[in-house]
Amino acid sequence: MKNGILVVLAAASILLLPLLAMQFTEEVRWDLFDFGVAGALLVGTGLTFVILTRKMRNAGRRATIGIAFAAVLIFIWLELAVGIIGTPLSGQ
């Protein structure tokens, strides 16, 4: 429960960055849908990591899973933003 709350707080903190950037530049233009998708990605990835690694004692395995999750999250985020591989979901 405590880790889940930390995941939600971390996701909210990360989502403050584009919100603040929108106040200072026209280059960042997110709408409610963008914040919803980004929040779902962040919270979903974080909670999945917490659930899968809850009983793991080996720090090396936890770190490996965390790095893999972070890499997948970044790849999906970049694909949605700029279309690295050109899927229909890309932001182009």
PDB file of N, CA and C in Angstrom, residues 1-79:
ATOM      1  N   MET A   1       0.823  -1.195   0.000  1.00  0.00           N
ATOM      2  CA  MET A   1       0.000   0.000   0.000  1.00  0.00           C
ATOM      3  C   MET A   1       0.867   1.259   0.000  1.00  0.00           C
ATOM      4  N   LYS A   2       1.870   1.274   0.868  1.00  0.00           N
ATOM      5  CA  LYS A   2       2.740   2.440   0.968  1.00  0.00           C
ATOM      6  C   LYS A   2       3.488   2.671  -0.345  1.00  0.00           C
ATOM      7  N   ASN A   3       3.977   1.591  -0.959  1.00  0.00           N
ATOM      8  CA  ASN A   3       4.696   1.732  -2.220  1.00  0.00           C
ATOM      9  C   ASN A   3       3.781   2.218  -3.336  1.00  0.00           C
ATOM     10  N   GLY A   4       2.527   1.791  -3.311  1.00  0.00           N
ATOM     11  CA  GLY A   4       1.568   2.244  -4.314  1.00  0.00           C
ATOM     12  C   GLY A   4       1.335   3.740  -4.227  1.00  0.00           C
ATOM     13  N   ILE A   5       1.252   4.238  -3.008  1.00  0.00           N
ATOM     14  CA  ILE A   5       1.074   5.682  -2.815  1.00  0.00           C
ATOM     15  C   ILE A   5       2.307   6.434  -3.309  1.00  0.00           C
ATOM     16  N   LEU A   6       3.487   5.887  -3.052  1.00  0.00           N
ATOM     17  CA  LEU A   6       4.717   6.517  -3.532  1.00  0.00           C
ATOM     18  C   LEU A   6       4.768   6.545  -5.057  1.00  0.00           C
ATOM     19  N   VAL A   7       4.287   5.477  -5.694  1.00  0.00           N
ATOM     20  CA  VAL A   7       4.253   5.432  -7.161  1.00  0.00           C
ATOM     21  C   VAL A   7       3.347   6.537  -7.693  1.00  0.00           C
ATOM     22  N   VAL A   8       2.173   6.685  -7.106  1.00  0.00           N
ATOM     23  CA  VAL A   8       1.232   7.717  -7.559  1.00  0.00           C
ATOM     24  C   VAL A   8       1.817   9.112  -7.328  1.00  0.00           C
ATOM     25  N   LEU A   9       2.448   9.331  -6.194  1.00  0.00           N
ATOM     26  CA  LEU A   9       3.066  10.635  -5.922  1.00  0.00           C
ATOM     27  C   LEU A   9       4.218  10.924  -6.883  1.00  0.00           C
ATOM     28  N   ALA A  10       5.015   9.903  -7.190  1.00  0.00           N
ATOM     29  CA  ALA A  10       6.114  10.085  -8.142  1.00  0.00           C
ATOM     30  C   ALA A  10       5.575  10.414  -9.531  1.00  0.00           C
ATOM     31  N   ALA A  11       4.519   9.715  -9.949  1.00  0.00           N
ATOM     32  CA  ALA A  11       3.919   9.990 -11.259  1.00  0.00           C
ATOM     33  C   ALA A  11       3.368  11.413 -11.309  1.00  0.00           C
ATOM     34  N   ALA A  12       2.697  11.827 -10.253  1.00  0.00           N
ATOM     35  CA  ALA A  12       2.154  13.189 -10.209  1.00  0.00           C
ATOM     36  C   ALA A  12       3.277  14.221 -10.260  1.00  0.00           C
ATOM     37  N   SER A  13       4.373  13.942  -9.580  1.00  0.00           N
ATOM     38  CA  SER A  13       5.512  14.866  -9.597  1.00  0.00           C
ATOM     39  C   SER A  13       6.111  14.975 -10.993  1.00  0.00           C
ATOM     40  N   ILE A  14       6.228  13.853 -11.676  1.00  0.00           N
ATOM     41  CA  ILE A  14       6.767  13.867 -13.039  1.00  0.00           C
ATOM     42  C   ILE A  14       5.838  14.633 -13.972  1.00  0.00           C
ATOM     43  N   LEU A  15       4.528  14.473 -13.780  1.00  0.00           N
ATOM     44  CA  LEU A  15       3.568  15.162 -14.642  1.00  0.00           C
ATOM     45  C   LEU A  15       3.521  16.668 -14.382  1.00  0.00           C
ATOM     46  N   LEU A  16       4.090  17.111 -13.281  1.00  0.00           N
ATOM     47  CA  LEU A  16       4.176  18.553 -13.037  1.00  0.00           C
ATOM     48  C   LEU A  16       5.157  19.234 -13.994  1.00  0.00           C
ATOM     49  N   LEU A  17       6.137  18.479 -14.487  1.00  0.00           N
ATOM     50  CA  LEU A  17       7.135  19.073 -15.382  1.00  0.00           C
ATOM     51  C   LEU A  17       6.514  19.610 -16.670  1.00  0.00           C
ATOM     52  N   PRO A  18       5.732  18.814 -17.422  1.00  0.00           N
ATOM     53  CA  PRO A  18       5.115  19.404 -18.618  1.00  0.00           C
ATOM     54  C   PRO A  18       4.086  20.485 -18.275  1.00  0.00           C
ATOM     55  N   LEU A  19       3.412  20.330 -17.137  1.00  0.00           N
ATOM     56  CA  LEU A  19       2.448  21.352 -16.731  1.00  0.00           C
ATOM     57  C   LEU A  19       3.145  22.693 -16.509  1.00  0.00           C
ATOM     58  N   LEU A  20       4.284  22.661 -15.842  1.00  0.00           N
ATOM     59  CA  LEU A  20       5.059  23.885 -15.635  1.00  0.00           C
ATOM     60  C   LEU A  20       5.630  24.407 -16.948  1.00  0.00           C
ATOM     61  N   ALA A  21       6.111  23.507 -17.796  1.00  0.00           N
ATOM     62  CA  ALA A  21       6.679  23.929 -19.078  1.00  0.00           C
ATOM     63  C   ALA A  21       5.638  24.624 -19.942  1.00  0.00           C
ATOM     64  N   MET A  22       4.393  24.190 -19.854  1.00  0.00           N
ATOM     65  CA  MET A  22       3.321  24.809 -20.638  1.00  0.00           C
ATOM     66  C   MET A  22       3.088  26.261 -20.223  1.00  0.00           C
ATOM     67  N   GLN A  23       3.459  26.608 -19.004  1.00  0.00           N
ATOM     68  CA  GLN A  23       3.271  27.972 -18.528  1.00  0.00           C
ATOM     69  C   GLN A  23       4.309  28.937 -19.102  1.00  0.00           C
ATOM     70  N   PHE A  24       5.448  28.388 -19.548  1.00  0.00           N
ATOM     71  CA  PHE A  24       6.555  29.238 -19.968  1.00  0.00           C
ATOM     72  C   PHE A  24       6.874  29.178 -21.457  1.00  0.00           C
ATOM     73  N   THR A  25       6.359  28.180 -22.170  1.00  0.00           N
ATOM     74  CA  THR A  25       6.680  28.057 -23.588  1.00  0.00           C
ATOM     75  C   THR A  25       5.484  27.521 -24.364  1.00  0.00           C
ATOM     76  N   GLU A  26       5.429  27.879 -25.614  1.00  0.00           N
ATOM     77  CA  GLU A  26       4.371  27.379 -26.496  1.00  0.00           C
ATOM     78  C   GLU A  26       4.753  26.037 -27.118  1.00  0.00           C
ATOM     79  N   GLU A  27       5.976  25.588 -26.910  1.00  0.00           N
ATOM     80  CA  GLU A  27       6.450  24.350 -27.523  1.00  0.00           C
ATOM     81  C   GLU A  27       5.876  23.114 -26.852  1.00  0.00           C
ATOM     82  N   VAL A  28       5.452  23.237 -25.631  1.00  0.00           N
ATOM     83  CA  VAL A  28       4.824  22.120 -24.919  1.00  0.00           C
ATOM     84  C   VAL A  28       3.330  22.393 -24.888  1.00  0.00           C
ATOM     85  N   ARG A  29       2.565  21.532 -25.573  1.00  0.00           N
ATOM     86  CA  ARG A  29       1.108  21.708 -25.634  1.00  0.00           C
ATOM     87  C   ARG A  29       0.440  20.370 -25.341  1.00  0.00           C
ATOM     88  N   TRP A  30       0.207  20.102 -24.105  1.00  0.00           N
ATOM     89  CA  TRP A  30      -0.480  18.875 -23.709  1.00  0.00           C
ATOM     90  C   TRP A  30      -1.926  19.213 -23.398  1.00  0.00           C
ATOM     91  N   ASP A  31      -2.818  18.268 -23.710  1.00  0.00           N
ATOM     92  CA  ASP A  31      -4.208  18.417 -23.283  1.00  0.00           C
ATOM     93  C   ASP A  31      -4.490  17.359 -22.216  1.00  0.00           C
ATOM     94  N   LEU A  32      -5.723  17.282 -21.786  1.00  0.00           N
ATOM     95  CA  LEU A  32      -6.082  16.352 -20.713  1.00  0.00           C
ATOM     96  C   LEU A  32      -5.801  14.908 -21.105  1.00  0.00           C
ATOM     97  N   PHE A  33      -6.022  14.567 -22.372  1.00  0.00           N
ATOM     98  CA  PHE A  33      -5.763  13.210 -22.847  1.00  0.00           C
ATOM     99  C   PHE A  33      -4.284  12.854 -22.709  1.00  0.00           C
ATOM    100  N   ASP A  34      -3.398  13.774 -23.064  1.00  0.00           N
ATOM    101  CA  ASP A  34      -1.960  13.534 -22.949  1.00  0.00           C
ATOM    102  C   ASP A  34      -1.558  13.267 -21.501  1.00  0.00           C
ATOM    103  N   PHE A  35      -2.089  14.078 -20.589  1.00  0.00           N
ATOM    104  CA  PHE A  35      -1.785  13.867 -19.174  1.00  0.00           C
ATOM    105  C   PHE A  35      -2.343  12.527 -18.692  1.00  0.00           C
ATOM    106  N   GLY A  36      -3.521  12.156 -19.170  1.00  0.00           N
ATOM    107  CA  GLY A  36      -4.118  10.877 -18.783  1.00  0.00           C
ATOM    108  C   GLY A  36      -3.301   9.693 -19.254  1.00  0.00           C
ATOM    109  N   VAL A  37      -2.855   9.730 -20.511  1.00  0.00           N
ATOM    110  CA  VAL A  37      -2.047   8.633 -21.057  1.00  0.00           C
ATOM    111  C   VAL A  37      -0.709   8.555 -20.334  1.00  0.00           C
ATOM    112  N   ALA A  38      -0.062   9.690 -20.142  1.00  0.00           N
ATOM    113  CA  ALA A  38       1.226   9.700 -19.450  1.00  0.00           C
ATOM    114  C   ALA A  38       1.077   9.211 -18.010  1.00  0.00           C
ATOM    115  N   GLY A  39       0.032   9.654 -17.337  1.00  0.00           N
ATOM    116  CA  GLY A  39      -0.209   9.199 -15.965  1.00  0.00           C
ATOM    117  C   GLY A  39      -0.470   7.708 -15.900  1.00  0.00           C
ATOM    118  N   ALA A  40      -1.264   7.195 -16.840  1.00  0.00           N
ATOM    119  CA  ALA A  40      -1.545   5.755 -16.870  1.00  0.00           C
ATOM    120  C   ALA A  40      -0.273   4.957 -17.125  1.00  0.00           C
ATOM    121  N   LEU A  41       0.574   5.439 -18.031  1.00  0.00           N
ATOM    122  CA  LEU A  41       1.845   4.758 -18.295  1.00  0.00           C
ATOM    123  C   LEU A  41       2.735   4.747 -17.058  1.00  0.00           C
ATOM    124  N   LEU A  42       2.871   5.896 -16.425  1.00  0.00           N
ATOM    125  CA  LEU A  42       3.748   5.989 -15.258  1.00  0.00           C
ATOM    126  C   LEU A  42       3.233   5.157 -14.087  1.00  0.00           C
ATOM    127  N   VAL A  43       1.964   5.319 -13.759  1.00  0.00           N
ATOM    128  CA  VAL A  43       1.396   4.580 -12.623  1.00  0.00           C
ATOM    129  C   VAL A  43       1.343   3.088 -12.936  1.00  0.00           C
ATOM    130  N   GLY A  44       0.948   2.733 -14.144  1.00  0.00           N
ATOM    131  CA  GLY A  44       0.878   1.318 -14.519  1.00  0.00           C
ATOM    132  C   GLY A  44       2.229   0.637 -14.454  1.00  0.00           C
ATOM    133  N   THR A  45       3.244   1.295 -14.983  1.00  0.00           N
ATOM    134  CA  THR A  45       4.589   0.728 -14.942  1.00  0.00           C
ATOM    135  C   THR A  45       5.089   0.625 -13.506  1.00  0.00           C
ATOM    136  N   GLY A  46       4.896   1.669 -12.737  1.00  0.00           N
ATOM    137  CA  GLY A  46       5.361   1.662 -11.347  1.00  0.00           C
ATOM    138  C   GLY A  46       4.679   0.609 -10.497  1.00  0.00           C
ATOM    139  N   LEU A  47       3.363   0.510 -10.612  1.00  0.00           N
ATOM    140  CA  LEU A  47       2.640  -0.485  -9.812  1.00  0.00           C
ATOM    141  C   LEU A  47       2.969  -1.909 -10.246  1.00  0.00           C
ATOM    142  N   THR A  48       3.151  -2.114 -11.551  1.00  0.00           N
ATOM    143  CA  THR A  48       3.543  -3.443 -12.029  1.00  0.00           C
ATOM    144  C   THR A  48       4.903  -3.820 -11.472  1.00  0.00           C
ATOM    145  N   PHE A  49       5.835  -2.883 -11.466  1.00  0.00           N
ATOM    146  CA  PHE A  49       7.151  -3.143 -10.885  1.00  0.00           C
ATOM    147  C   PHE A  49       7.036  -3.486  -9.406  1.00  0.00           C
ATOM    148  N   VAL A  50       6.259  -2.714  -8.672  1.00  0.00           N
ATOM    149  CA  VAL A  50       6.098  -2.951  -7.230  1.00  0.00           C
ATOM    150  C   VAL A  50       5.505  -4.331  -6.980  1.00  0.00           C
ATOM    151  N   ILE A  51       4.485  -4.700  -7.736  1.00  0.00           N
ATOM    152  CA  ILE A  51       3.828  -5.992  -7.535  1.00  0.00           C
ATOM    153  C   ILE A  51       4.768  -7.142  -7.880  1.00  0.00           C
ATOM    154  N   LEU A  52       5.492  -7.020  -9.006  1.00  0.00           N
ATOM    155  CA  LEU A  52       6.364  -8.116  -9.430  1.00  0.00           C
ATOM    156  C   LEU A  52       7.586  -8.286  -8.544  1.00  0.00           C
ATOM    157  N   THR A  53       8.049  -7.220  -7.939  1.00  0.00           N
ATOM    158  CA  THR A  53       9.282  -7.309  -7.152  1.00  0.00           C
ATOM    159  C   THR A  53       9.038  -7.285  -5.644  1.00  0.00           C
ATOM    160  N   ARG A  54       7.800  -7.352  -5.248  1.00  0.00           N
ATOM    161  CA  ARG A  54       7.458  -7.241  -3.830  1.00  0.00           C
ATOM    162  C   ARG A  54       8.176  -8.277  -2.967  1.00  0.00           C
ATOM    163  N   LYS A  55       8.234  -9.515  -3.418  1.00  0.00           N
ATOM    164  CA  LYS A  55       8.805 -10.589  -2.598  1.00  0.00           C
ATOM    165  C   LYS A  55      10.258 -10.904  -2.946  1.00  0.00           C
ATOM    166  N   MET A  56      10.832 -10.183  -3.894  1.00  0.00           N
ATOM    167  CA  MET A  56      12.217 -10.446  -4.288  1.00  0.00           C
ATOM    168  C   MET A  56      13.184  -9.916  -3.241  1.00  0.00           C
ATOM    169  N   ARG A  57      14.161 -10.719  -2.928  1.00  0.00           N
ATOM    170  CA  ARG A  57      15.188 -10.305  -1.969  1.00  0.00           C
ATOM    171  C   ARG A  57      16.478  -9.889  -2.677  1.00  0.00           C
ATOM    172  N   ASN A  58      16.685 -10.415  -3.887  1.00  0.00           N
ATOM    173  CA  ASN A  58      17.915 -10.154  -4.618  1.00  0.00           C
ATOM    174  C   ASN A  58      17.861  -8.757  -5.249  1.00  0.00           C
ATOM    175  N   ALA A  59      18.715  -7.876  -4.762  1.00  0.00           N
ATOM    176  CA  ALA A  59      18.723  -6.493  -5.249  1.00  0.00           C
ATOM    177  C   ALA A  59      19.131  -6.410  -6.712  1.00  0.00           C
ATOM    178  N   GLY A  60      19.994  -7.297  -7.150  1.00  0.00           N
ATOM    179  CA  GLY A  60      20.422  -7.298  -8.548  1.00  0.00           C
ATOM    180  C   GLY A  60      19.273  -7.591  -9.495  1.00  0.00           C
ATOM    181  N   ARG A  61      18.449  -8.542  -9.123  1.00  0.00           N
ATOM    182  CA  ARG A  61      17.286  -8.869  -9.957  1.00  0.00           C
ATOM    183  C   ARG A  61      16.281  -7.725  -9.967  1.00  0.00           C
ATOM    184  N   ARG A  62      16.070  -7.133  -8.808  1.00  0.00           N
ATOM    185  CA  ARG A  62      15.146  -5.985  -8.740  1.00  0.00           C
ATOM    186  C   ARG A  62      15.649  -4.843  -9.621  1.00  0.00           C
ATOM    187  N   ALA A  63      16.941  -4.585  -9.573  1.00  0.00           N
ATOM    188  CA  ALA A  63      17.517  -3.520 -10.394  1.00  0.00           C
ATOM    189  C   ALA A  63      17.391  -3.840 -11.878  1.00  0.00           C
ATOM    190  N   THR A  64      17.635  -5.093 -12.244  1.00  0.00           N
ATOM    191  CA  THR A  64      17.516  -5.496 -13.644  1.00  0.00           C
ATOM    192  C   THR A  64      16.091  -5.316 -14.142  1.00  0.00           C
ATOM    193  N   ILE A  65      15.132  -5.739 -13.344  1.00  0.00           N
ATOM    194  CA  ILE A  65      13.726  -5.575 -13.727  1.00  0.00           C
ATOM    195  C   ILE A  65      13.374  -4.087 -13.801  1.00  0.00           C
ATOM    196  N   GLY A  66      13.863  -3.306 -12.855  1.00  0.00           N
ATOM    197  CA  GLY A  66      13.603  -1.868 -12.872  1.00  0.00           C
ATOM    198  C   GLY A  66      14.172  -1.188 -14.109  1.00  0.00           C
ATOM    199  N   ILE A  67      15.376  -1.558 -14.494  1.00  0.00           N
ATOM    200  CA  ILE A  67      15.991  -0.983 -15.695  1.00  0.00           C
ATOM    201  C   ILE A  67      15.213  -1.390 -16.936  1.00  0.00           C
ATOM    202  N   ALA A  68      14.796  -2.650 -16.997  1.00  0.00           N
ATOM    203  CA  ALA A  68      14.011  -3.117 -18.147  1.00  0.00           C
ATOM    204  C   ALA A  68      12.679  -2.376 -18.232  1.00  0.00           C
ATOM    205  N   PHE A  69      12.006  -2.227 -17.105  1.00  0.00           N
ATOM    206  CA  PHE A  69      10.729  -1.499 -17.094  1.00  0.00           C
ATOM    207  C   PHE A  69      10.933  -0.045 -17.519  1.00  0.00           C
ATOM    208  N   ALA A  70      11.982   0.588 -17.010  1.00  0.00           N
ATOM    209  CA  ALA A  70      12.256   1.984 -17.370  1.00  0.00           C
ATOM    210  C   ALA A  70      12.547   2.112 -18.864  1.00  0.00           C
ATOM    211  N   ALA A  71      13.301   1.163 -19.418  1.00  0.00           N
ATOM    212  CA  ALA A  71      13.618   1.206 -20.850  1.00  0.00           C
ATOM    213  C   ALA A  71      12.358   1.067 -21.696  1.00  0.00           C
ATOM    214  N   VAL A  72      11.485   0.138 -21.322  1.00  0.00           N
ATOM    215  CA  VAL A  72      10.237  -0.050 -22.070  1.00  0.00           C
ATOM    216  C   VAL A  72       9.355   1.190 -21.940  1.00  0.00           C
ATOM    217  N   LEU A  73       9.265   1.744 -20.741  1.00  0.00           N
ATOM    218  CA  LEU A  73       8.466   2.955 -20.530  1.00  0.00           C
ATOM    219  C   LEU A  73       8.983   4.108 -21.388  1.00  0.00           C
ATOM    220  N   ILE A  74      10.282   4.313 -21.404  1.00  0.00           N
ATOM    221  CA  ILE A  74      10.866   5.396 -22.203  1.00  0.00           C
ATOM    222  C   ILE A  74      10.623   5.162 -23.690  1.00  0.00           C
ATOM    223  N   PHE A  75      10.768   3.923 -24.142  1.00  0.00           N
ATOM    224  CA  PHE A  75      10.530   3.623 -25.553  1.00  0.00           C
ATOM    225  C   PHE A  75       9.084   3.916 -25.940  1.00  0.00           C
ATOM    226  N   ILE A  76       8.135   3.476 -25.120  1.00  0.00           N
ATOM    227  CA  ILE A  76       6.717   3.727 -25.416  1.00  0.00           C
ATOM    228  C   ILE A  76       6.438   5.226 -25.399  1.00  0.00           C
ATOM    229  N   TRP A  77       6.974   5.934 -24.412  1.00  0.00           N
ATOM    230  CA  TRP A  77       6.776   7.381 -24.310  1.00  0.00           C
ATOM    231  C   TRP A  77       7.311   8.082 -25.565  1.00  0.00           C
ATOM    232  N   LEU A  78       8.513   7.706 -25.992  1.00  0.00           N
ATOM    233  CA  LEU A  78       9.093   8.316 -27.186  1.00  0.00           C
ATOM    234  C   LEU A  78       8.300   7.967 -28.438  1.00  0.00           C
ATOM    235  N   GLU A  79       7.816   6.745 -28.531  1.00  0.00           N
ATOM    236  CA  GLU A  79       7.007   6.356 -29.687  1.00  0.00           C
ATOM    237  C   GLU A  79       5.727   7.181 -29.747  1.00  0.00           C
TER     238      GLU A  79
END
